[in-house]
Coordinates of C-alpha atoms and ligand atoms in Angstrom, one line a residue:
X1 CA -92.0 9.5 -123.2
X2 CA -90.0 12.6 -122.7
X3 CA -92.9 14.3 -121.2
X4 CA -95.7 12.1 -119.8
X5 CA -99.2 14.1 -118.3
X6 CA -101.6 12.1 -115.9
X7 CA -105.1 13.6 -116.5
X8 CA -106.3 14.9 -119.5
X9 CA -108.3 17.9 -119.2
X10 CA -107.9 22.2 -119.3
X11 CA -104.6 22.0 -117.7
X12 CA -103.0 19.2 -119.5
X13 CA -104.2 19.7 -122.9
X14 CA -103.3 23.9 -122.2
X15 CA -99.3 22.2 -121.0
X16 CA -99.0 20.0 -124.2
X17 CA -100.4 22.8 -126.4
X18 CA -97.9 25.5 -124.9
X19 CA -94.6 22.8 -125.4
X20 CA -95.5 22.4 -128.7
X21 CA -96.0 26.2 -129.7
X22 CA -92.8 26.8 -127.7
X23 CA -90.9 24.5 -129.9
X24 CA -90.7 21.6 -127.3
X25 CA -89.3 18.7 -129.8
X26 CA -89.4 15.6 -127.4
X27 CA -92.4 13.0 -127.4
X28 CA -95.6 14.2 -125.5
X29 CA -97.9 11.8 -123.9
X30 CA -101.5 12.9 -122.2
X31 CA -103.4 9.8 -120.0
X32 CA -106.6 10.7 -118.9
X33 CA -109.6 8.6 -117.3
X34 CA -111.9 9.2 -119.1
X35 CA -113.1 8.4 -122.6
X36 CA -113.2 11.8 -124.6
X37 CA -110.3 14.2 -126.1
X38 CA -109.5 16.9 -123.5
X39 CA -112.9 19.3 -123.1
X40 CA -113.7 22.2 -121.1
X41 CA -116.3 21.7 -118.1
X42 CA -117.7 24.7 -117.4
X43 CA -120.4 24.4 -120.0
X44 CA -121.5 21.6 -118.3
X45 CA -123.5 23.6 -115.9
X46 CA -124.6 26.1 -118.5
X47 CA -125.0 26.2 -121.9
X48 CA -124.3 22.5 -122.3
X49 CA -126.8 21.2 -119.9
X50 CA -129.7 23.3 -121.1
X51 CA -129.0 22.8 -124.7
X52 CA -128.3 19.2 -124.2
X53 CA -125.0 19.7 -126.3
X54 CA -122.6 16.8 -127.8
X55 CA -119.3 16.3 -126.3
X56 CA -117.6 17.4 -129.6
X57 CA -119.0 20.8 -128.7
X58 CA -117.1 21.0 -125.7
X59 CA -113.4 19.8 -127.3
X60 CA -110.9 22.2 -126.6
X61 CA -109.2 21.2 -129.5
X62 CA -110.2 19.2 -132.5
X63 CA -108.7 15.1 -132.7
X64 CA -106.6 16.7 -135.9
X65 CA -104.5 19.4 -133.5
X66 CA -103.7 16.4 -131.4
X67 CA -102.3 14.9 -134.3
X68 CA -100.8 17.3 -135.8
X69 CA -98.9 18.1 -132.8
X70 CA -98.1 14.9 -132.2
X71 CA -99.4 14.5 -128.6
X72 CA -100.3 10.8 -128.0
X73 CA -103.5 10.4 -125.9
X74 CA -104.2 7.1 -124.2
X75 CA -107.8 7.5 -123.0
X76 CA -110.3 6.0 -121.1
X77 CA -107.3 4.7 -118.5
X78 CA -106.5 5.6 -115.3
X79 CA -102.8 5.9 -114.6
X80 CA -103.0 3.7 -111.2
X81 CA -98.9 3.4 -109.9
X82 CA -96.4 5.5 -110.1
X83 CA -93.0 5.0 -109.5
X84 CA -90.9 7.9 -109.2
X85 CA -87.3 6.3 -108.9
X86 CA -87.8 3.9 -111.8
X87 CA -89.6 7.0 -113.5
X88 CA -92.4 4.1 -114.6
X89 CA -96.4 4.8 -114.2
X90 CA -98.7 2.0 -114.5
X91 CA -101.9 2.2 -116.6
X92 CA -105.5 0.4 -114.9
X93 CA -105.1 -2.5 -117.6
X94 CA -101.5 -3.4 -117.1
X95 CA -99.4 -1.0 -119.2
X96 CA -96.4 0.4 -118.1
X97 CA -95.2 3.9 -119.4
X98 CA -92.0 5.3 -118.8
X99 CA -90.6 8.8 -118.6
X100 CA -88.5 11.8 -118.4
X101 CA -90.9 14.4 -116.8
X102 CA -93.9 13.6 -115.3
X103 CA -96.7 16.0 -114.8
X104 CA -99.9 16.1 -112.8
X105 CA -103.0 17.1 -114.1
X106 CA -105.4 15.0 -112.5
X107 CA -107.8 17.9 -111.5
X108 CA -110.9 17.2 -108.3
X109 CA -113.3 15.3 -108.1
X110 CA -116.8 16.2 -106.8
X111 CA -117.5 15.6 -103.2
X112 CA -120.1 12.5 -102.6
X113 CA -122.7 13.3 -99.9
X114 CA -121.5 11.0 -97.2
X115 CA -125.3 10.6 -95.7
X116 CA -127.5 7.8 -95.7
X117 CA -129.0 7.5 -99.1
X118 CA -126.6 9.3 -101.2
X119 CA -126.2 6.2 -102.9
X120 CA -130.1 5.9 -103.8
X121 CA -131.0 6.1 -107.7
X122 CA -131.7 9.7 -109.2
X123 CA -128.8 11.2 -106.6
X124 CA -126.9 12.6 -109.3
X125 CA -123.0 14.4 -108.8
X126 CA -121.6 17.0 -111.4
X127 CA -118.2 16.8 -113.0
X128 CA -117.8 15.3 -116.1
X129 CA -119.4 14.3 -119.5
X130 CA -120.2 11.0 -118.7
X131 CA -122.4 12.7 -115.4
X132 CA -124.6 15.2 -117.4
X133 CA -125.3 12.2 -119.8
X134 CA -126.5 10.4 -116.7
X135 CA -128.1 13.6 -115.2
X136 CA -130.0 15.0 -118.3
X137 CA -131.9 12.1 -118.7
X138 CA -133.1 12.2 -114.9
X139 CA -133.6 15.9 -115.3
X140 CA -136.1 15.7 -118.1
X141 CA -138.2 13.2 -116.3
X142 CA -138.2 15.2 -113.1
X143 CA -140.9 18.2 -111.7
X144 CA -139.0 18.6 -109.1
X145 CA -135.4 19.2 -108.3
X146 CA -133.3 19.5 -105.0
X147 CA -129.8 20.5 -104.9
X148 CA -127.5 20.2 -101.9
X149 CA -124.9 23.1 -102.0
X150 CA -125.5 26.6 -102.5
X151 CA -122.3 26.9 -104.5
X152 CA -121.8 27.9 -108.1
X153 CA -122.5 25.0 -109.5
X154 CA -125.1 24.6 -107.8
X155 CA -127.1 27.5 -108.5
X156 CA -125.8 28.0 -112.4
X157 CA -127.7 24.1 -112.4
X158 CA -130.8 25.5 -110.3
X159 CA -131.4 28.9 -112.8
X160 CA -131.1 26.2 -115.6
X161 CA -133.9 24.3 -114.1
X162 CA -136.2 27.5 -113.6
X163 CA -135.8 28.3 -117.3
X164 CA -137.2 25.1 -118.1
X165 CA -140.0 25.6 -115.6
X166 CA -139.2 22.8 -112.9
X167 CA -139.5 23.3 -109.1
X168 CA -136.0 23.9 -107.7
X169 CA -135.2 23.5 -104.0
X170 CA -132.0 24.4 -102.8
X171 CA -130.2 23.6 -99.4
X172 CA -127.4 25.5 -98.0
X173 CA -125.5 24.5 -95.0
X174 CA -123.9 27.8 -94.7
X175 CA -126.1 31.0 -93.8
X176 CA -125.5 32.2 -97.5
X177 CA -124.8 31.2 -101.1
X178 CA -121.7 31.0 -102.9
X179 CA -119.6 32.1 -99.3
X180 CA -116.8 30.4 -100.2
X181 CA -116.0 32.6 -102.6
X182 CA -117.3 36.1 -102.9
X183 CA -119.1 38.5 -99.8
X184 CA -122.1 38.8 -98.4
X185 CA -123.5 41.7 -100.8
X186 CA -123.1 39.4 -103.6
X187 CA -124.8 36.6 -102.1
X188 CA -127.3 38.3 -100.7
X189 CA -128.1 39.9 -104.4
X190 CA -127.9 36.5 -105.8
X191 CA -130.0 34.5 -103.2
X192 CA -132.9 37.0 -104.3
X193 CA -132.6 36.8 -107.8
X194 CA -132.5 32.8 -107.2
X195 CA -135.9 33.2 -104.9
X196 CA -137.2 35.9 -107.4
X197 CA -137.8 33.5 -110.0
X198 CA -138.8 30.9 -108.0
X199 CA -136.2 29.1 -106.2
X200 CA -136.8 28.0 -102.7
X201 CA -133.6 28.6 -101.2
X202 CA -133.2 27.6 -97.6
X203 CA -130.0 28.9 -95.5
X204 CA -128.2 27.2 -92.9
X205 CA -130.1 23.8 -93.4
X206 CA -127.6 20.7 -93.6
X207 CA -129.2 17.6 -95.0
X208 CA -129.4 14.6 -92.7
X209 CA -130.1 11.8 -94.9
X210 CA -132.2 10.9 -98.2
X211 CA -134.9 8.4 -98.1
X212 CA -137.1 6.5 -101.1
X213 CA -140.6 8.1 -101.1
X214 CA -143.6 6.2 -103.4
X215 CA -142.9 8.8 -105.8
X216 CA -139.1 10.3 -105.2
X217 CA -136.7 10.9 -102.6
X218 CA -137.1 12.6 -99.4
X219 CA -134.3 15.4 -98.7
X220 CA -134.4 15.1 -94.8
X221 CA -132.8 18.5 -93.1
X222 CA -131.3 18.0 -90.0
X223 CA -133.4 21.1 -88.6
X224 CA -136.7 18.6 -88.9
X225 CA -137.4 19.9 -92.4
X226 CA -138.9 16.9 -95.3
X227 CA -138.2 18.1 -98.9
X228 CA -140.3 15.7 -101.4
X229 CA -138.4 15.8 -105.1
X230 CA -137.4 13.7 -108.2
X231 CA -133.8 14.3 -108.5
X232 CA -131.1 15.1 -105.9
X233 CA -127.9 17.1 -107.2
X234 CA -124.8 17.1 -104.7
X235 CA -123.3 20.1 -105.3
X236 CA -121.2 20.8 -102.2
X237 CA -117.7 21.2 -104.3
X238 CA -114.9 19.5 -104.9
X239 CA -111.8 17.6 -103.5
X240 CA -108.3 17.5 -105.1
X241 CA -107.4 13.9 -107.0
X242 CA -104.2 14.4 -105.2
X243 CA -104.1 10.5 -104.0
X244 CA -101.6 8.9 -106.9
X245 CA -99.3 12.1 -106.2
X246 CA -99.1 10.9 -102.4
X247 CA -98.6 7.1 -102.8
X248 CA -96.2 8.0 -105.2
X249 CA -94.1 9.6 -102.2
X250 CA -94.8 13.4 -103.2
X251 CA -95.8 15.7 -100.3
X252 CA -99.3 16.7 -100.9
X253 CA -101.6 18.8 -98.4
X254 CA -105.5 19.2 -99.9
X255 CA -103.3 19.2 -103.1
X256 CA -100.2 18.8 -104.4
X257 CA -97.5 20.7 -103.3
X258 CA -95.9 22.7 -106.1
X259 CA -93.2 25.7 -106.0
X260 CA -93.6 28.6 -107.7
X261 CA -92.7 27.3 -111.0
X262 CA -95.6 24.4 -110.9
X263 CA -92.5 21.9 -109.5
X264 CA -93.6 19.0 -107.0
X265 CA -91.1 18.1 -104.4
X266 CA -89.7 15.5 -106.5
X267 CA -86.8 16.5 -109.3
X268 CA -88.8 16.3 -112.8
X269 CA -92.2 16.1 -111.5
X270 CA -94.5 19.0 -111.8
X271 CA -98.2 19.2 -110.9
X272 CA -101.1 22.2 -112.1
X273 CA -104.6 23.1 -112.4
X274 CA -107.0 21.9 -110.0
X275 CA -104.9 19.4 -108.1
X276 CA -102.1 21.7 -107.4
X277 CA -101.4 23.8 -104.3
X278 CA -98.9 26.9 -105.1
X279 CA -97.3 29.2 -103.0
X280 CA -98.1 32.8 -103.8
X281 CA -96.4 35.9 -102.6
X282 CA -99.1 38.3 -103.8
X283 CA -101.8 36.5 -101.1
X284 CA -99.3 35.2 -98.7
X285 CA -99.9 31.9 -98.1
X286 CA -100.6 28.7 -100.6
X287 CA -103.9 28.3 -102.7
X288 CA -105.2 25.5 -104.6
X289 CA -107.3 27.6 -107.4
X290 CA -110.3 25.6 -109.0
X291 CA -110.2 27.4 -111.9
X292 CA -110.0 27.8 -115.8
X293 CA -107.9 30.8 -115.4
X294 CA -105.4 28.9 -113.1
X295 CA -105.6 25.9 -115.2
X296 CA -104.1 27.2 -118.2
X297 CA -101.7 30.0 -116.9
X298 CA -99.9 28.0 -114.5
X299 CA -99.6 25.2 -117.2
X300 CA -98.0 28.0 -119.2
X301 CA -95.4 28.1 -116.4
X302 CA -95.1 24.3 -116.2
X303 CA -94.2 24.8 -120.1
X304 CA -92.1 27.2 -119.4
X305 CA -90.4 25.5 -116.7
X306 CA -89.7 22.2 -118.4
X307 CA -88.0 23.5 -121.1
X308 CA -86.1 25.5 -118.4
X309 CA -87.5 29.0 -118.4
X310 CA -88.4 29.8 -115.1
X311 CA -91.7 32.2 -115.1
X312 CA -93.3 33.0 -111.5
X313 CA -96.6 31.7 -111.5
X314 CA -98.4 34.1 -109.3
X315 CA -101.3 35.2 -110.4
X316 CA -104.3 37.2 -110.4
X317 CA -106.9 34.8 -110.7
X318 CA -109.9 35.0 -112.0
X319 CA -113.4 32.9 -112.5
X320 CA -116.7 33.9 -113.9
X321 CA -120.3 32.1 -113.3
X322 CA -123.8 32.4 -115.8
X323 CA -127.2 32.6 -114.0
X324 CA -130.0 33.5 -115.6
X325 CA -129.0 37.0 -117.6
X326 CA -126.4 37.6 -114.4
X327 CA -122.6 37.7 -115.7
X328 CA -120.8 37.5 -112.6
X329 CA -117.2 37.8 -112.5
X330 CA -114.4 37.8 -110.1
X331 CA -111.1 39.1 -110.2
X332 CA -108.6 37.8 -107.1
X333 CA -109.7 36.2 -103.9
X334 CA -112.2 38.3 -101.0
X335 CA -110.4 35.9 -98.3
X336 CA -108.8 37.9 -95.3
X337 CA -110.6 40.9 -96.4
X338 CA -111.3 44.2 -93.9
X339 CA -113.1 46.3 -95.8
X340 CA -116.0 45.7 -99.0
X341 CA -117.2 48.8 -100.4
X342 CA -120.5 48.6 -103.5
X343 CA -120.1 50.3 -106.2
X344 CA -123.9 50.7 -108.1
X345 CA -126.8 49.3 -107.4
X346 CA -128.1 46.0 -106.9
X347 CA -131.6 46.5 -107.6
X348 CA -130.1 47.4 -111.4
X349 CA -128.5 44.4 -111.9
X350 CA -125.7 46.0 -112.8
X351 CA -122.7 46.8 -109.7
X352 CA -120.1 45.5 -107.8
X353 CA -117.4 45.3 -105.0
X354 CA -114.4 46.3 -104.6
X355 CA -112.9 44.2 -101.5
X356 CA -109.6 45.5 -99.1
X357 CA -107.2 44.4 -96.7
X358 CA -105.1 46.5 -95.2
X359 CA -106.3 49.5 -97.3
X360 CA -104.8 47.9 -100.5
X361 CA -107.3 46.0 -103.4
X362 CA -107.4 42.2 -103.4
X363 CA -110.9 41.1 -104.7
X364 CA -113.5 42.6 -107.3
X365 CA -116.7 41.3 -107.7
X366 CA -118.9 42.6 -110.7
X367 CA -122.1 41.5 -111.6
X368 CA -123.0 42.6 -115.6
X369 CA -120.1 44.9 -115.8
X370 CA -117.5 44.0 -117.8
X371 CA -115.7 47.4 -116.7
X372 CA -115.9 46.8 -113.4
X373 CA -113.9 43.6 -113.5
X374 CA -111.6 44.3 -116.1
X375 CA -110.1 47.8 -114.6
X376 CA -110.3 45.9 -111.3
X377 CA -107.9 43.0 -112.4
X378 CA -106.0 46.0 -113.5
X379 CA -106.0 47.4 -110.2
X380 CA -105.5 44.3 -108.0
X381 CA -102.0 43.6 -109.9
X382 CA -100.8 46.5 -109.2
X383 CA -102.2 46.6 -105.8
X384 CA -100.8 43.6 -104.8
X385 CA -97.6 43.4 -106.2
X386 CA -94.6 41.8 -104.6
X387 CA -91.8 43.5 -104.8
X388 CA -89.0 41.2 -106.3
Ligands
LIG1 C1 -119.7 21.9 -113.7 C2 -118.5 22.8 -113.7 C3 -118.5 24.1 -114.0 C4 -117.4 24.9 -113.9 N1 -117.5 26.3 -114.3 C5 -116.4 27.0 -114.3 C6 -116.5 28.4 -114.7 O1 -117.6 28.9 -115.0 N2 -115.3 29.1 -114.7 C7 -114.1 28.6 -114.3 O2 -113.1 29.3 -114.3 N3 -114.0 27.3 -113.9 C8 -115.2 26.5 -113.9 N4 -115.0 25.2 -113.5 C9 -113.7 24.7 -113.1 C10 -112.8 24.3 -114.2 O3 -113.5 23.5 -115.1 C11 -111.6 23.6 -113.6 O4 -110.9 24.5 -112.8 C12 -110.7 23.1 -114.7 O5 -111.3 22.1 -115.5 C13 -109.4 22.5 -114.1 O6 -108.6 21.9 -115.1 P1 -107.7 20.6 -114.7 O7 -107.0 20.2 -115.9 O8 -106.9 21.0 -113.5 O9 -108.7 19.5 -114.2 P2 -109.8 18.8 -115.0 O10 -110.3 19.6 -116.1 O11 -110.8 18.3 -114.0 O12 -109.1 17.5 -115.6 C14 -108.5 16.5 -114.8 C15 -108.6 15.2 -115.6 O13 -107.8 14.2 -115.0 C16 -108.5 13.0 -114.9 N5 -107.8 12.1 -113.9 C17 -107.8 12.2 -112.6 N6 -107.0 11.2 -112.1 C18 -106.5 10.5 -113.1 C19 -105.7 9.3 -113.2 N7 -105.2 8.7 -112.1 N8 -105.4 8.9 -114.5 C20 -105.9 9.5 -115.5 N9 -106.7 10.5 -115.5 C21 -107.0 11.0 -114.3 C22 -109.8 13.4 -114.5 O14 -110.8 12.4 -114.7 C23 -110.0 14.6 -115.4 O15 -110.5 14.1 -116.7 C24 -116.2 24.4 -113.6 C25 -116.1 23.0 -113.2 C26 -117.2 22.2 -113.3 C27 -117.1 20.8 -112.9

């Protein structure tokens, strides 16, 4: 293979996609674990999980571009070896694939809940296909939900439960929701929309263990509290599959170390998306972006790269979360901010923040306002330029 891609979802199937449309002549191979064509994921706390879609609905491309393009996809195999001076990986079943460059795209994985009972029936994680399939099925039995991790996820999963009428109890370790990534204005509007309609959100409560009740699991909080529910969702993020990478000899740190042009620290091996820690000059330091955004543009620049254009991946980044009627998007990255000034009101629905350091824009947050985000994105490139 001249190009050979471990994982095969956003990231890979945007790197194959952009070779191809860039003229890239030489054989493309995509192995990913598991069973379906590339697909997009963040449906499967949204749209997908309430209307109980099919995986086809989810395909970022249909079976026929793959063909088409000629992109081989072995699927429903890990790649478990890899050697980088004999430029060889080896499949799960034996197979042995060789190459001329090899990319990562082997994206995170969600974190377990390492607690007692966390391995109990009806504790459910949220990543892939095959986990909604397992989830849904759970979910439609259930009255009553708990779900560990005020993050995104987590709450996109607990408005879909509200709209279907269940009882949704939701434990945060942290003193608010969604910290890791936007301020407290925002998570404070969003923890009371959340209790509004009926969540019982419940701050700065860690979970101690999970025990089998007559009828459920008990959610035991380390603060004395007993939860009684049907279904436990883990929803306290994600870690980087960045363990391949590392046996393989590659320096990895909570990610794969890449340069600005998505290269790994070995000549001909790249890594991007998820799994991929890049240095960036516009936030000055590395980030490991868990993205869709970051997914496809810094596999543009992995294209770009291996057929020996060199594009500075360095980018704005941006995400975007559904709850309930609530758009919210985010343009950049609040960390290391000084200042966070509202724009609107929150008892409209409609505002947002703008977020400084140093006097200079690094972060909006708008919540149903398309304007507010998109002139902010604006704003923050120019903002936080780097000079080159
Ligand atoms: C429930 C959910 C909701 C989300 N919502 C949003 C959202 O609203 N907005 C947004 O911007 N982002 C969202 N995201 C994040 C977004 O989906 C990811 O950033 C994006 O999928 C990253 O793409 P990737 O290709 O790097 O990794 P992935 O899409 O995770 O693909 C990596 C693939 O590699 C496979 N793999 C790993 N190791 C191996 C191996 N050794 N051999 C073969 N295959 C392997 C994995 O199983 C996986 O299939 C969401 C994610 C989830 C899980």
């Amino acid at each position: 293979m001249d190009v050979l891609i471990i994982g095969a979802g956003q990231a890979a199937a945007q790197l194959a996609a952009s070779l191809r449309q860039d003229g890239f002549a030489g054989s493309i191979c995509i192995v990913g674990d598991e069973r379906y064509l590339p697909y997009q994921r963040p449906p499967l706390s949204k749209k997908f999980l309430h209307e109980r879609g099919t995986p086809e609905s989810l395909l970022l491309r249909p079976a026929s571009f793959w063909r088409d393009h000629e992109v081989s996809l072995v699927l429903g195999v890990a790649a478990a070896k890899v050697d980088l001076r004999q430029q060889r990986v080896g499949l799960q079943d034996g197979r042995e694939l060789e190459y001329g460059t090899l990319v990562f795209a082997t994206g995170t994985r969600a974190r377990t809940l390492p607690l007692p009972g966390s391995d109990l029936a009806n504790v459910f994680f949220l990543r892939k296909i095959e986990d909604v399939r397992q989830l849904r099925p759970a979910l439609d039995a259930a009255g009553r939900i708990g779900i560990v991790g005020g993050g995104y996820i987590g709450l996109e999963v607990a408005a879909v439960m509200r709209g279907e009428g269940r009882a949704v109890t939701a434990l945060e370790a942290q003193a608010r929701v969604m910290a890791r990534v936007t301020g407290e204005q925002v998570s404070a509007f969003f923890a009371h929309m959340h209790r509004q309609r009926g969540v019982d959100i419940r701050l700065g409560v860690q979970l101690a263990a999970i025990e089998k009740e007559t009828n459920g699991l008990l959610l035991r909080a380390s603060n004395g509290e007993d939860i009684s529910v049907d279904v436990i969702l883990g929803a306290t993020g994600a870690r980087a599959n960045d363990e391949l990478a590392r046996s393989a000899g590659l320096a990895c740190d909570d990610g794969i170390l890449v340069d600005e042009f998505a290269a790994a620290s070995a000549p001909g091996v790249y890594a991007v998306g998820d799994c991929a820690r890049f240095p960036s000059r516009r936030y000055g330091r590395r980030l490991r972006l868990e993205c869709v955004q970051n997914a496809i543009d810094q596999a543009k620049a992995a294209a770009a790269a291996i057929r020996g254009e060199r594009e500075v991946y360095d980018p704005v980044p941006w995400f975007w979360s559904y709850q309930y009627e609530l758009k919210f998007q985010i343009a950049g990255i609040i960390d290391g901010h000084d200042a966070a000034e509202l724009i609107g009101d929150p008892a409209t629905a409609q505002f947002s923040v703008d977020y400084r350091r140093g006097g200079r824009l690094i972060a909006v947050d708008a919540v149903n306002n398309a304007r507010a985000y998109m002139m902010g994105r604006r704003r923050i490139a120019q903002e936080t330029a780097v000079p080159s």
